[in-house]
């Protein structure tokens, strides 16, 4: 394919897309910095594991609100300017997190920071809209590789820095990384022209009409909600479970488990090519089934650490398959509303993440078995729903 990953008039080559994937890496990492350092935060403020794990949920709720409030504006204004504005606000949010005087203040700060961590969801529809139909899955896959790297960076870097410099240093470092990210976006992403002249209130109102008009979008929202719920159930509770017997792992070791997510960096472009070749319906079913199998391995984590590692890898692959296939199939539905289509879908996805985090936090009292049942239950519902609806007209 050479550099023909996107149309020549889009102004984006494969090299620029790779830089934008790096931008997605740094942007999404801020949403995951809190996960490996939850025990450190809990010890600092004297909160229980169940209460502390709610920080993950608050960040995801903030992200969902940001998707709803800010991503639709990408159809109305220059997306590069919008991204840079959100990054500047997010940098302020990270500074507030670093200086939080108490647990409640930190929770509010993470909620507000999550609002502006949505820049990858503006970058992805921009590139997908420029891509040729036969390579759209591949283009989205490259960007999702960047997001996978962001999860890896966020968890691993956070665990290492938190263990040796304290949890506040993690958010201080995020300020520096955000500055680098702004430079990448400014130099790499070309200005874009608005595709809609709807006033902001009508942009938001149109989200409901899009959801009602497209059965494919509705199906994508439901499977995306459930798949990310299963994914989040694991990561919202992993640090707390690994800190207990028989492992007694600290934040640094827990952060190293994020390295398992490196499999997603390699897998995402492959998943994109398979999506182009095998179709989105097949990949959503395969991804949901992979999640279900993965939690079977998680259920054995207390007896065998290798089972947990394999389960984490499969969960990353399964979730990525569902996400990428769904994003690939929704963008062509209405080209003039790509940002809003992504808003509807990703809002559902991250509301699923918040719900999954709550399910995981509730199930953690039953240890690894409870976590496995929660995640497998969400994955099973996703698979059954997809099988029942995949033959319906899309």
Tab-separated table of C-alpha atoms in Angstrom, residues 21-388:
chain	number	residue	atom	x	y	z
A	21	UNK	CA	-0.737	7.386	17.140
A	22	UNK	CA	1.972	8.638	19.517
A	23	UNK	CA	-0.289	11.588	20.323
A	24	UNK	CA	-3.058	9.127	21.181
A	25	UNK	CA	-0.563	7.316	23.426
A	26	UNK	CA	0.230	10.322	25.589
A	27	UNK	CA	-3.348	11.612	25.624
A	28	UNK	CA	-5.078	8.441	26.789
A	29	UNK	CA	-2.348	7.637	29.333
A	30	UNK	CA	-3.652	10.356	31.646
A	31	UNK	CA	-6.850	8.362	32.153
A	32	UNK	CA	-4.936	5.352	33.501
A	33	UNK	CA	-2.271	6.893	35.727
A	34	UNK	CA	-4.381	6.353	38.844
A	35	UNK	CA	-4.855	2.580	38.474
A	36	UNK	CA	-1.501	1.143	39.699
A	37	UNK	CA	-1.174	3.765	42.461
A	38	UNK	CA	-4.604	3.214	44.025
A	39	UNK	CA	-3.122	1.480	47.111
A	40	UNK	CA	-0.684	4.401	47.569
A	41	UNK	CA	-3.517	6.922	47.318
A	42	UNK	CA	-5.643	4.882	49.708
A	43	UNK	CA	-2.808	4.708	52.230
A	44	UNK	CA	-2.212	8.444	51.901
A	45	UNK	CA	-5.825	9.370	52.621
A	46	UNK	CA	-6.832	6.377	54.760
A	47	UNK	CA	-9.547	5.070	52.427
A	48	UNK	CA	-10.561	1.443	51.856
A	49	UNK	CA	-9.869	-0.486	48.645
A	50	UNK	CA	-13.536	-0.287	47.654
A	51	UNK	CA	-13.667	3.489	48.126
A	52	UNK	CA	-10.287	4.130	46.501
A	53	UNK	CA	-11.197	2.088	43.407
A	54	UNK	CA	-13.967	4.591	42.737
A	55	UNK	CA	-11.314	7.007	41.464
A	56	UNK	CA	-11.094	4.903	38.306
A	57	UNK	CA	-14.854	5.122	37.882
A	58	UNK	CA	-14.808	8.918	38.349
A	59	UNK	CA	-12.187	9.337	35.639
A	60	UNK	CA	-14.246	7.227	33.251
A	61	UNK	CA	-17.434	9.138	34.034
A	62	UNK	CA	-15.554	12.355	33.327
A	63	UNK	CA	-14.283	10.888	30.062
A	64	UNK	CA	-17.836	9.925	29.083
A	65	UNK	CA	-19.064	13.453	29.806
A	66	UNK	CA	-16.170	14.874	27.791
A	67	UNK	CA	-17.101	12.679	24.857
A	68	UNK	CA	-20.660	13.976	25.009
A	69	UNK	CA	-19.823	17.647	25.555
A	70	UNK	CA	-16.643	18.224	23.522
A	71	UNK	CA	-16.169	15.628	20.744
A	72	UNK	CA	-19.280	16.736	18.757
A	73	UNK	CA	-17.672	20.177	18.417
A	74	UNK	CA	-15.195	18.497	16.042
A	75	UNK	CA	-17.894	18.632	13.342
A	76	UNK	CA	-18.277	22.361	13.925
A	77	UNK	CA	-14.724	23.783	14.306
A	78	UNK	CA	-11.113	23.148	13.326
A	79	UNK	CA	-10.276	19.908	15.126
A	80	UNK	CA	-6.626	20.762	15.665
A	81	UNK	CA	-7.534	23.927	17.545
A	82	UNK	CA	-10.095	22.021	19.593
A	83	UNK	CA	-7.544	19.359	20.558
A	84	UNK	CA	-4.932	21.917	21.641
A	85	UNK	CA	-7.494	23.740	23.782
A	86	UNK	CA	-8.543	20.531	25.526
A	87	UNK	CA	-4.917	19.565	26.148
A	88	UNK	CA	-4.211	22.918	27.782
A	89	UNK	CA	-7.166	22.458	30.137
A	90	UNK	CA	-6.134	18.876	30.879
A	91	UNK	CA	-2.680	20.073	31.881
A	92	UNK	CA	-4.265	22.329	34.471
A	93	UNK	CA	-6.306	19.351	35.688
A	94	UNK	CA	-3.184	17.235	36.176
A	95	UNK	CA	-1.657	20.039	38.244
A	96	UNK	CA	-4.750	20.101	40.451
A	97	UNK	CA	-4.513	16.312	40.930
A	98	UNK	CA	-0.864	16.602	41.969
A	99	UNK	CA	-1.758	19.171	44.637
A	100	UNK	CA	-5.006	17.562	45.888
A	101	UNK	CA	-5.257	18.130	49.689
A	102	UNK	CA	-7.748	15.298	50.352
A	103	UNK	CA	-9.432	12.303	48.736
A	104	UNK	CA	-12.658	14.103	47.794
A	105	UNK	CA	-10.691	16.895	46.106
A	106	UNK	CA	-8.672	14.347	44.134
A	107	UNK	CA	-11.853	12.565	43.041
A	108	UNK	CA	-13.358	15.801	41.736
A	109	UNK	CA	-10.079	16.704	40.024
A	110	UNK	CA	-9.920	13.318	38.255
A	111	UNK	CA	-13.545	13.689	37.190
A	112	UNK	CA	-12.827	17.093	35.677
A	113	UNK	CA	-9.536	15.939	34.119
A	114	UNK	CA	-11.355	13.032	32.493
A	115	UNK	CA	-13.536	15.575	30.691
A	116	UNK	CA	-10.568	16.727	28.612
A	117	UNK	CA	-8.852	13.367	28.015
A	118	UNK	CA	-10.924	12.809	24.864
A	119	UNK	CA	-8.500	14.070	22.233
A	120	UNK	CA	-7.874	10.591	20.712
A	121	UNK	CA	-11.590	10.401	19.997
A	122	UNK	CA	-11.247	13.523	17.877
A	123	UNK	CA	-8.112	12.302	16.109
A	124	UNK	CA	-9.510	8.861	15.208
A	125	UNK	CA	-12.615	9.983	13.244
A	126	UNK	CA	-10.506	12.632	11.508
A	127	UNK	CA	-8.127	10.003	10.129
A	128	UNK	CA	-10.885	7.438	9.510
A	129	UNK	CA	-12.775	9.989	7.438
A	130	UNK	CA	-9.742	10.458	5.203
A	131	UNK	CA	-9.045	6.747	4.783
A	132	UNK	CA	-10.136	4.731	1.776
A	133	UNK	CA	-12.854	2.172	2.668
A	134	UNK	CA	-10.597	-0.805	1.980
A	135	UNK	CA	-7.922	0.485	4.403
A	136	UNK	CA	-10.076	2.161	7.054
A	137	UNK	CA	-9.659	-0.732	9.480
A	138	UNK	CA	-5.891	-0.602	9.067
A	139	UNK	CA	-5.788	3.159	9.685
A	140	UNK	CA	-7.923	2.894	12.802
A	141	UNK	CA	-5.770	-0.041	13.912
A	142	UNK	CA	-2.613	2.068	13.834
A	143	UNK	CA	-4.228	4.701	16.028
A	144	UNK	CA	-5.595	2.083	18.399
A	145	UNK	CA	-2.054	0.734	18.691
A	146	UNK	CA	-1.171	4.159	20.011
A	147	UNK	CA	-4.026	4.008	22.498
A	148	UNK	CA	-2.902	0.546	23.594
A	149	UNK	CA	0.560	1.965	24.145
A	150	UNK	CA	-1.078	4.703	26.206
A	151	UNK	CA	-2.608	2.137	28.520
A	152	UNK	CA	0.808	0.495	28.784
A	153	UNK	CA	2.577	3.794	29.387
A	154	UNK	CA	-0.022	5.008	31.870
A	155	UNK	CA	0.013	1.883	34.025
A	156	UNK	CA	3.709	1.003	33.842
A	157	UNK	CA	5.090	4.520	34.199
A	158	UNK	CA	2.621	5.348	36.957
A	159	UNK	CA	3.506	2.244	38.953
A	160	UNK	CA	7.254	2.880	38.653
A	161	UNK	CA	7.122	6.608	39.435
A	162	UNK	CA	4.563	6.131	42.202
A	163	UNK	CA	6.624	3.480	43.943
A	164	UNK	CA	9.821	5.538	44.004
A	165	UNK	CA	8.635	9.151	44.018
A	166	UNK	CA	5.072	9.027	45.400
A	167	UNK	CA	1.715	9.191	43.687
A	168	UNK	CA	1.714	12.986	43.357
A	169	UNK	CA	4.836	12.812	41.167
A	170	UNK	CA	2.850	10.770	38.632
A	171	UNK	CA	0.494	13.663	37.948
A	172	UNK	CA	3.366	16.158	37.934
A	173	UNK	CA	5.065	14.115	35.196
A	174	UNK	CA	1.808	14.181	33.205
A	175	UNK	CA	2.172	17.948	32.893
A	176	UNK	CA	5.481	17.546	31.068
A	177	UNK	CA	4.112	14.818	28.784
A	178	UNK	CA	1.102	16.973	27.901
A	179	UNK	CA	3.441	19.736	26.742
A	180	UNK	CA	5.192	17.278	24.417
A	181	UNK	CA	1.836	16.077	23.141
A	182	UNK	CA	0.753	19.595	22.211
A	183	UNK	CA	3.875	20.003	20.082
A	184	UNK	CA	3.176	16.726	18.246
A	185	UNK	CA	-0.411	17.694	17.469
A	186	UNK	CA	0.536	21.187	16.311
A	187	UNK	CA	3.220	19.884	13.943
A	188	UNK	CA	1.409	16.787	12.625
A	189	UNK	CA	-2.356	17.241	12.416
A	190	UNK	CA	-3.436	19.553	9.582
A	191	UNK	CA	-6.233	22.076	10.139
A	192	UNK	CA	-9.683	20.756	9.238
A	193	UNK	CA	-12.767	22.403	7.828
A	194	UNK	CA	-16.103	22.160	9.648
A	195	UNK	CA	-18.526	19.588	8.224
A	196	UNK	CA	-21.556	21.082	9.954
A	197	UNK	CA	-22.865	24.573	10.698
A	198	UNK	CA	-25.295	23.459	13.401
A	199	UNK	CA	-25.200	25.559	16.578
A	200	UNK	CA	-23.794	23.764	19.610
A	201	UNK	CA	-27.176	22.985	21.247
A	202	UNK	CA	-28.440	21.448	18.006
A	203	UNK	CA	-25.225	19.439	17.660
A	204	UNK	CA	-25.973	17.834	21.013
A	205	UNK	CA	-29.627	17.286	20.144
A	206	UNK	CA	-28.592	15.559	16.915
A	207	UNK	CA	-26.835	12.829	18.924
A	208	UNK	CA	-30.172	11.313	19.883
A	209	UNK	CA	-31.380	11.423	16.296
A	210	UNK	CA	-28.256	9.621	15.100
A	211	UNK	CA	-28.757	6.915	17.728
A	212	UNK	CA	-32.384	6.469	16.688
A	213	UNK	CA	-31.624	6.455	12.959
A	214	UNK	CA	-28.894	3.797	12.771
A	215	UNK	CA	-29.364	0.230	13.996
A	216	UNK	CA	-25.644	-0.398	13.464
A	217	UNK	CA	-24.785	2.438	15.818
A	218	UNK	CA	-27.154	1.135	18.487
A	219	UNK	CA	-25.684	-2.372	18.264
A	220	UNK	CA	-22.156	-0.962	18.427
A	221	UNK	CA	-23.031	1.032	21.545
A	222	UNK	CA	-24.357	-2.014	23.378
A	223	UNK	CA	-21.488	-4.377	22.546
A	224	UNK	CA	-18.953	-1.617	23.188
A	225	UNK	CA	-20.545	-0.861	26.588
A	226	UNK	CA	-20.362	-4.501	27.659
A	227	UNK	CA	-16.873	-5.238	26.296
A	228	UNK	CA	-15.270	-2.223	27.933
A	229	UNK	CA	-17.197	-2.963	31.106
A	230	UNK	CA	-15.517	-6.368	31.247
A	231	UNK	CA	-12.122	-4.798	30.502
A	232	UNK	CA	-12.542	-2.166	33.225
A	233	UNK	CA	-13.747	-4.657	35.827
A	234	UNK	CA	-10.278	-6.204	35.682
A	235	UNK	CA	-8.172	-3.060	35.766
A	236	UNK	CA	-10.204	-1.267	38.442
A	237	UNK	CA	-9.561	-4.130	40.894
A	238	UNK	CA	-6.234	-5.632	39.797
A	239	UNK	CA	-4.005	-3.488	42.046
A	240	UNK	CA	-6.106	-4.224	45.144
A	241	UNK	CA	-6.161	-7.988	44.511
A	242	UNK	CA	-2.442	-8.226	43.778
A	243	UNK	CA	-1.651	-6.314	46.975
A	244	UNK	CA	-3.311	-9.107	48.996
A	245	UNK	CA	-2.173	-12.685	49.705
A	246	UNK	CA	-0.642	-14.670	48.180
A	247	UNK	CA	1.208	-11.981	46.172
A	248	UNK	CA	1.557	-8.801	48.287
A	249	UNK	CA	2.734	-6.845	45.213
A	250	UNK	CA	3.516	-3.125	45.462
A	251	UNK	CA	2.580	-0.391	42.995
A	252	UNK	CA	5.765	-0.853	40.952
A	253	UNK	CA	5.113	-4.564	40.397
A	254	UNK	CA	1.447	-3.950	39.631
A	255	UNK	CA	2.509	-1.348	37.069
A	256	UNK	CA	4.652	-3.988	35.365
A	257	UNK	CA	1.496	-5.951	34.637
A	258	UNK	CA	0.710	-3.145	32.229
A	259	UNK	CA	3.562	-4.484	30.096
A	260	UNK	CA	1.287	-7.383	29.216
A	261	UNK	CA	-0.759	-4.802	27.352
A	262	UNK	CA	2.125	-4.527	24.890
A	263	UNK	CA	0.446	-7.395	23.065
A	264	UNK	CA	-2.264	-4.908	22.039
A	265	UNK	CA	0.279	-2.618	20.416
A	266	UNK	CA	1.277	-5.434	18.083
A	267	UNK	CA	-2.205	-6.892	17.793
A	268	UNK	CA	-4.166	-3.746	16.899
A	269	UNK	CA	-2.836	-3.350	13.317
A	270	UNK	CA	-3.326	-7.092	12.798
A	271	UNK	CA	-6.870	-6.817	14.132
A	272	UNK	CA	-7.416	-3.918	11.738
A	273	UNK	CA	-6.287	-5.965	8.735
A	274	UNK	CA	-8.430	-8.925	9.850
A	275	UNK	CA	-11.394	-6.565	10.177
A	276	UNK	CA	-10.874	-5.350	6.601
A	277	UNK	CA	-10.621	-8.987	5.443
A	278	UNK	CA	-13.152	-10.883	7.594
A	279	UNK	CA	-15.683	-8.158	8.332
A	280	UNK	CA	-16.796	-6.312	11.424
A	281	UNK	CA	-19.512	-8.766	12.477
A	282	UNK	CA	-17.094	-11.681	12.669
A	283	UNK	CA	-14.536	-9.678	14.666
A	284	UNK	CA	-17.083	-8.464	17.221
A	285	UNK	CA	-18.203	-12.034	17.867
A	286	UNK	CA	-14.623	-13.290	18.049
A	287	UNK	CA	-13.624	-10.493	20.412
A	288	UNK	CA	-16.547	-11.126	22.771
A	289	UNK	CA	-15.768	-14.853	22.836
A	290	UNK	CA	-12.108	-14.083	23.587
A	291	UNK	CA	-13.137	-11.972	26.572
A	292	UNK	CA	-15.272	-14.799	27.902
A	293	UNK	CA	-12.398	-17.287	27.666
A	294	UNK	CA	-9.975	-14.779	29.196
A	295	UNK	CA	-11.914	-14.475	32.431
A	296	UNK	CA	-11.779	-18.230	32.785
A	297	UNK	CA	-8.008	-17.836	33.151
A	298	UNK	CA	-8.455	-14.890	35.531
A	299	UNK	CA	-10.493	-17.135	37.840
A	300	UNK	CA	-7.328	-19.198	38.371
A	301	UNK	CA	-5.115	-16.209	39.192
A	302	UNK	CA	-4.775	-17.039	42.886
A	303	UNK	CA	-3.310	-20.437	42.020
A	304	UNK	CA	-1.207	-19.575	38.957
A	305	UNK	CA	0.248	-16.202	38.050
A	306	UNK	CA	0.726	-17.311	34.439
A	307	UNK	CA	-3.052	-17.768	34.160
A	308	UNK	CA	-3.566	-14.136	35.174
A	309	UNK	CA	-0.958	-12.943	32.667
A	310	UNK	CA	-2.591	-14.921	29.860
A	311	UNK	CA	-6.017	-13.688	30.904
A	312	UNK	CA	-4.878	-10.044	30.829
A	313	UNK	CA	-3.388	-10.481	27.335
A	314	UNK	CA	-6.581	-12.090	26.020
A	315	UNK	CA	-8.754	-9.410	27.623
A	316	UNK	CA	-6.759	-6.710	25.833
A	317	UNK	CA	-7.054	-8.527	22.487
A	318	UNK	CA	-10.753	-9.277	22.910
A	319	UNK	CA	-11.685	-5.745	23.899
A	320	UNK	CA	-9.581	-4.230	21.099
A	321	UNK	CA	-11.277	-6.476	18.539
A	322	UNK	CA	-14.744	-5.340	19.599
A	323	UNK	CA	-13.731	-1.676	19.760
A	324	UNK	CA	-11.909	-1.537	16.428
A	325	UNK	CA	-14.595	-3.431	14.520
A	326	UNK	CA	-17.317	-1.213	15.936
A	327	UNK	CA	-15.458	2.004	15.138
A	328	UNK	CA	-14.750	0.786	11.618
A	329	UNK	CA	-18.428	0.108	10.920
A	330	UNK	CA	-19.938	3.301	12.367
A	331	UNK	CA	-17.878	5.998	10.595
A	332	UNK	CA	-19.327	5.415	7.093
A	333	UNK	CA	-22.920	5.672	8.368
A	334	UNK	CA	-23.024	9.469	7.986
A	335	UNK	CA	-19.747	11.061	6.808
A	336	UNK	CA	-20.817	14.604	7.763
A	337	UNK	CA	-21.325	13.526	11.391
A	338	UNK	CA	-18.262	11.411	12.120
A	339	UNK	CA	-17.359	13.208	15.340
A	340	UNK	CA	-20.928	12.882	16.598
A	341	UNK	CA	-21.140	9.197	15.643
A	342	UNK	CA	-17.935	8.643	17.592
A	343	UNK	CA	-19.390	10.644	20.483
A	344	UNK	CA	-22.457	8.430	20.753
A	345	UNK	CA	-20.416	5.239	20.506
A	346	UNK	CA	-17.538	6.144	22.816
A	347	UNK	CA	-19.833	7.700	25.418
A	348	UNK	CA	-21.572	4.343	25.621
A	349	UNK	CA	-18.220	2.562	25.787
A	350	UNK	CA	-16.913	4.583	28.710
A	351	UNK	CA	-20.193	4.502	30.576
A	352	UNK	CA	-19.714	0.754	30.257
A	353	UNK	CA	-16.240	1.222	31.694
A	354	UNK	CA	-17.654	3.060	34.701
A	355	UNK	CA	-20.281	0.341	35.187
A	356	UNK	CA	-17.630	-2.366	34.870
A	357	UNK	CA	-15.441	-0.627	37.440
A	358	UNK	CA	-18.344	-0.594	39.884
A	359	UNK	CA	-19.081	-4.260	39.179
A	360	UNK	CA	-15.452	-5.149	39.765
A	361	UNK	CA	-15.296	-3.117	42.983
A	362	UNK	CA	-18.444	-4.868	44.251
A	363	UNK	CA	-17.150	-8.306	43.270
A	364	UNK	CA	-13.665	-7.881	44.747
A	365	UNK	CA	-14.917	-9.088	48.155
A	366	UNK	CA	-15.069	-12.558	46.548
A	367	UNK	CA	-11.479	-12.173	45.363
A	368	UNK	CA	-10.428	-13.458	41.926
A	369	UNK	CA	-13.516	-15.644	41.549
A	370	UNK	CA	-15.796	-12.652	42.026
A	371	UNK	CA	-13.835	-10.587	39.501
A	372	UNK	CA	-13.911	-13.428	36.965
A	373	UNK	CA	-17.671	-13.881	37.342
A	374	UNK	CA	-18.298	-10.145	36.897
A	375	UNK	CA	-16.126	-9.878	33.774
A	376	UNK	CA	-17.331	-13.132	32.232
A	377	UNK	CA	-20.948	-12.138	32.825
A	378	UNK	CA	-20.507	-8.883	30.896
A	379	UNK	CA	-18.648	-10.667	28.074
A	380	UNK	CA	-21.314	-13.375	27.830
A	381	UNK	CA	-24.114	-10.819	27.497
A	382	UNK	CA	-22.130	-9.045	24.756
A	383	UNK	CA	-21.645	-12.287	22.836
A	384	UNK	CA	-25.271	-13.396	23.134
A	385	UNK	CA	-26.557	-9.962	22.112
A	386	UNK	CA	-24.252	-9.880	19.085
A	387	UNK	CA	-25.236	-13.367	17.949
A	388	UNK	CA	-28.927	-12.511	18.269
